[in-house]
mmCIF file of C-alpha atoms in Angstrom:
data_model
loop_
_atom_site.group_PDB
_atom_site.id
_atom_site.type_symbol
_atom_site.label_atom_id
_atom_site.label_comp_id
_atom_site.label_asym_id
_atom_site.label_seq_id
_atom_site.Cartn_x
_atom_site.Cartn_y
_atom_site.Cartn_z
ATOM 1 C CA UNK F 1 91.523 105.577 269.174
ATOM 2 C CA UNK F 2 94.932 104.387 267.997
ATOM 3 C CA UNK F 3 95.726 101.711 270.503
ATOM 4 C CA UNK F 4 94.464 99.299 273.089
ATOM 5 C CA UNK F 5 95.800 101.735 275.657
ATOM 6 C CA UNK F 6 93.349 104.442 274.362
ATOM 7 C CA UNK F 7 90.446 101.973 274.564
ATOM 8 C CA UNK F 8 91.257 101.281 278.253
ATOM 9 C CA UNK F 9 90.877 104.922 279.173
ATOM 10 C CA UNK F 10 87.497 105.036 277.330
ATOM 11 C CA UNK F 11 86.180 101.623 278.474
ATOM 12 C CA UNK F 12 87.256 101.042 282.134
ATOM 13 C CA UNK F 13 87.464 97.461 283.249
ATOM 14 C CA UNK F 14 84.658 97.949 285.771
ATOM 15 C CA UNK F 15 80.984 98.639 285.078
ATOM 16 C CA UNK F 16 80.659 101.834 283.021
ATOM 17 C CA UNK F 17 77.529 102.675 284.962
ATOM 18 C CA UNK F 18 79.464 102.891 288.197
ATOM 19 C CA UNK F 19 82.662 104.491 286.833
ATOM 20 C CA UNK F 20 83.550 107.880 285.394
ATOM 21 C CA UNK F 21 83.417 106.700 281.820
ATOM 22 C CA UNK F 22 83.838 109.624 279.466
ATOM 23 C CA UNK F 23 81.976 107.930 276.611
ATOM 24 C CA UNK F 24 79.002 107.042 278.803
ATOM 25 C CA UNK F 25 78.966 110.612 280.245
ATOM 26 C CA UNK F 26 78.853 112.144 276.751
ATOM 27 C CA UNK F 27 76.218 109.777 275.416
ATOM 28 C CA UNK F 28 74.100 110.234 278.560
ATOM 29 C CA UNK F 29 73.652 113.882 277.735
ATOM 30 C CA UNK F 30 71.871 113.004 274.513
ATOM 31 C CA UNK F 31 69.846 109.957 275.514
ATOM 32 C CA UNK F 32 66.597 111.926 275.405
ATOM 33 C CA UNK F 33 65.311 111.831 271.804
ATOM 34 C CA UNK F 34 64.614 115.511 271.354
ATOM 35 C CA UNK F 35 68.012 116.903 272.275
ATOM 36 C CA UNK F 36 69.940 116.135 269.045
ATOM 37 C CA UNK F 37 67.199 117.732 266.842
ATOM 38 C CA UNK F 38 67.302 120.880 269.075
ATOM 39 C CA UNK F 39 71.096 121.048 268.771
ATOM 40 C CA UNK F 40 70.829 120.447 265.013
ATOM 41 C CA UNK F 41 68.379 123.323 264.492
ATOM 42 C CA UNK F 42 70.380 125.680 266.742
ATOM 43 C CA UNK F 43 73.416 124.941 264.638
ATOM 44 C CA UNK F 44 71.632 126.155 261.570
ATOM 45 C CA UNK F 45 70.878 129.638 263.051
ATOM 46 C CA UNK F 46 72.867 131.882 265.320
ATOM 47 C CA UNK F 47 69.884 132.231 267.712
ATOM 48 C CA UNK F 48 66.356 130.812 267.884
ATOM 49 C CA UNK F 49 63.306 131.691 269.936
ATOM 50 C CA UNK F 50 61.226 129.081 271.716
ATOM 51 C CA UNK F 51 58.346 129.075 269.196
ATOM 52 C CA UNK F 52 60.758 128.821 266.235
ATOM 53 C CA UNK F 53 62.263 125.701 267.847
ATOM 54 C CA UNK F 54 58.746 124.366 268.586
ATOM 55 C CA UNK F 55 57.904 124.631 264.863
ATOM 56 C CA UNK F 56 61.151 123.199 263.612
ATOM 57 C CA UNK F 57 61.335 120.169 265.937
ATOM 58 C CA UNK F 58 58.298 118.333 264.658
ATOM 59 C CA UNK F 59 56.274 116.338 267.145
ATOM 60 C CA UNK F 60 57.820 117.849 270.334
ATOM 61 C CA UNK F 61 55.466 119.002 273.070
ATOM 62 C CA UNK F 62 55.831 122.234 275.028
ATOM 63 C CA UNK F 63 56.726 120.245 278.086
ATOM 64 C CA UNK F 64 59.441 118.228 276.384
ATOM 65 C CA UNK F 65 60.921 121.300 274.612
ATOM 66 C CA UNK F 66 61.091 123.200 277.940
ATOM 67 C CA UNK F 67 62.620 120.113 279.728
ATOM 68 C CA UNK F 68 65.136 119.445 276.903
ATOM 69 C CA UNK F 69 66.288 123.112 276.764
ATOM 70 C CA UNK F 70 66.651 123.297 280.547
ATOM 71 C CA UNK F 71 68.782 120.095 280.628
ATOM 72 C CA UNK F 72 70.914 121.354 277.632
ATOM 73 C CA UNK F 73 71.351 124.601 279.478
ATOM 74 C CA UNK F 74 72.286 122.786 282.732
ATOM 75 C CA UNK F 75 74.917 120.775 280.700
ATOM 76 C CA UNK F 76 76.237 124.057 279.165
ATOM 77 C CA UNK F 77 75.339 122.999 275.669
ATOM 78 C CA UNK F 78 72.712 125.747 275.140
ATOM 79 C CA UNK F 79 72.697 129.366 276.246
ATOM 80 C CA UNK F 80 69.374 130.965 277.258
ATOM 81 C CA UNK F 81 69.325 134.731 276.812
ATOM 82 C CA UNK F 82 66.431 136.632 278.329
ATOM 83 C CA UNK F 83 65.680 140.214 277.299
ATOM 84 C CA UNK F 84 63.757 142.703 279.475
ATOM 85 C CA UNK F 85 61.218 143.686 276.867
ATOM 86 C CA UNK F 86 57.444 143.788 276.622
ATOM 87 C CA UNK F 87 56.471 141.176 275.696
ATOM 88 C CA UNK F 88 59.341 139.122 277.202
ATOM 89 C CA UNK F 89 61.855 137.799 274.680
ATOM 90 C CA UNK F 90 64.007 134.712 275.106
ATOM 91 C CA UNK F 91 66.545 133.375 272.609
ATOM 92 C CA UNK F 92 68.527 130.150 272.632
ATOM 93 C CA UNK F 93 71.895 129.474 271.066
ATOM 94 C CA UNK F 94 74.657 126.956 271.213
ATOM 95 C CA UNK F 95 77.370 127.688 273.669
ATOM 96 C CA UNK F 96 81.011 127.216 272.736
ATOM 97 C CA UNK F 97 80.804 123.768 274.368
ATOM 98 C CA UNK F 98 77.738 123.000 272.202
ATOM 99 C CA UNK F 99 79.489 124.235 268.997
ATOM 100 C CA UNK F 100 82.413 121.962 269.755
ATOM 101 C CA UNK F 101 80.012 119.019 269.370
ATOM 102 C CA UNK F 102 79.106 119.821 265.834
ATOM 103 C CA UNK F 103 82.200 118.208 264.098
ATOM 104 C CA UNK F 104 81.573 115.047 266.218
ATOM 105 C CA UNK F 105 77.898 114.927 265.204
ATOM 106 C CA UNK F 106 78.850 115.473 261.590
ATOM 107 C CA UNK F 107 81.149 112.430 261.811
ATOM 108 C CA UNK F 108 78.434 110.452 263.510
ATOM 109 C CA UNK F 109 76.095 111.474 260.671
ATOM 110 C CA UNK F 110 78.639 110.340 257.999
ATOM 111 C CA UNK F 111 78.935 106.952 259.826
ATOM 112 C CA UNK F 112 75.162 106.655 259.819
ATOM 113 C CA UNK F 113 74.938 107.362 256.089
ATOM 114 C CA UNK F 114 77.546 104.728 255.418
ATOM 115 C CA UNK F 115 75.654 102.153 257.557
ATOM 116 C CA UNK F 116 72.379 102.903 255.742
ATOM 117 C CA UNK F 117 73.996 102.553 252.369
ATOM 118 C CA UNK F 118 75.717 99.351 253.306
ATOM 119 C CA UNK F 119 72.443 97.940 254.637
ATOM 120 C CA UNK F 120 70.713 98.806 251.401
ATOM 121 C CA UNK F 121 73.332 96.796 249.447
ATOM 122 C CA UNK F 122 72.758 93.664 251.496
#
């Protein structure tokens, strides 16, 4: 954001909950607490199976993992690939859209590290 003009396009003058605010749209995808850890773990491996994600995302229930994966799939962040084998095999991976999020999340992580460090110095 280089100018006030850029800010206007991101923050419309009217209520962001009623407008097509790109920032609110993007943040709304991740408001559920389990989605970022799921994306993070999928970014570490090319593909992951359901039980692998369940082990890695500490504290998540089966219901919440299933719900989160479905929502991420609906938002085209995650790809669900089902194989016709016995027993059935399903793998999850980040879509191209999901992979495009990674540099943004890395920058957000850097910002968070800076904030934690500055808070410790206070």
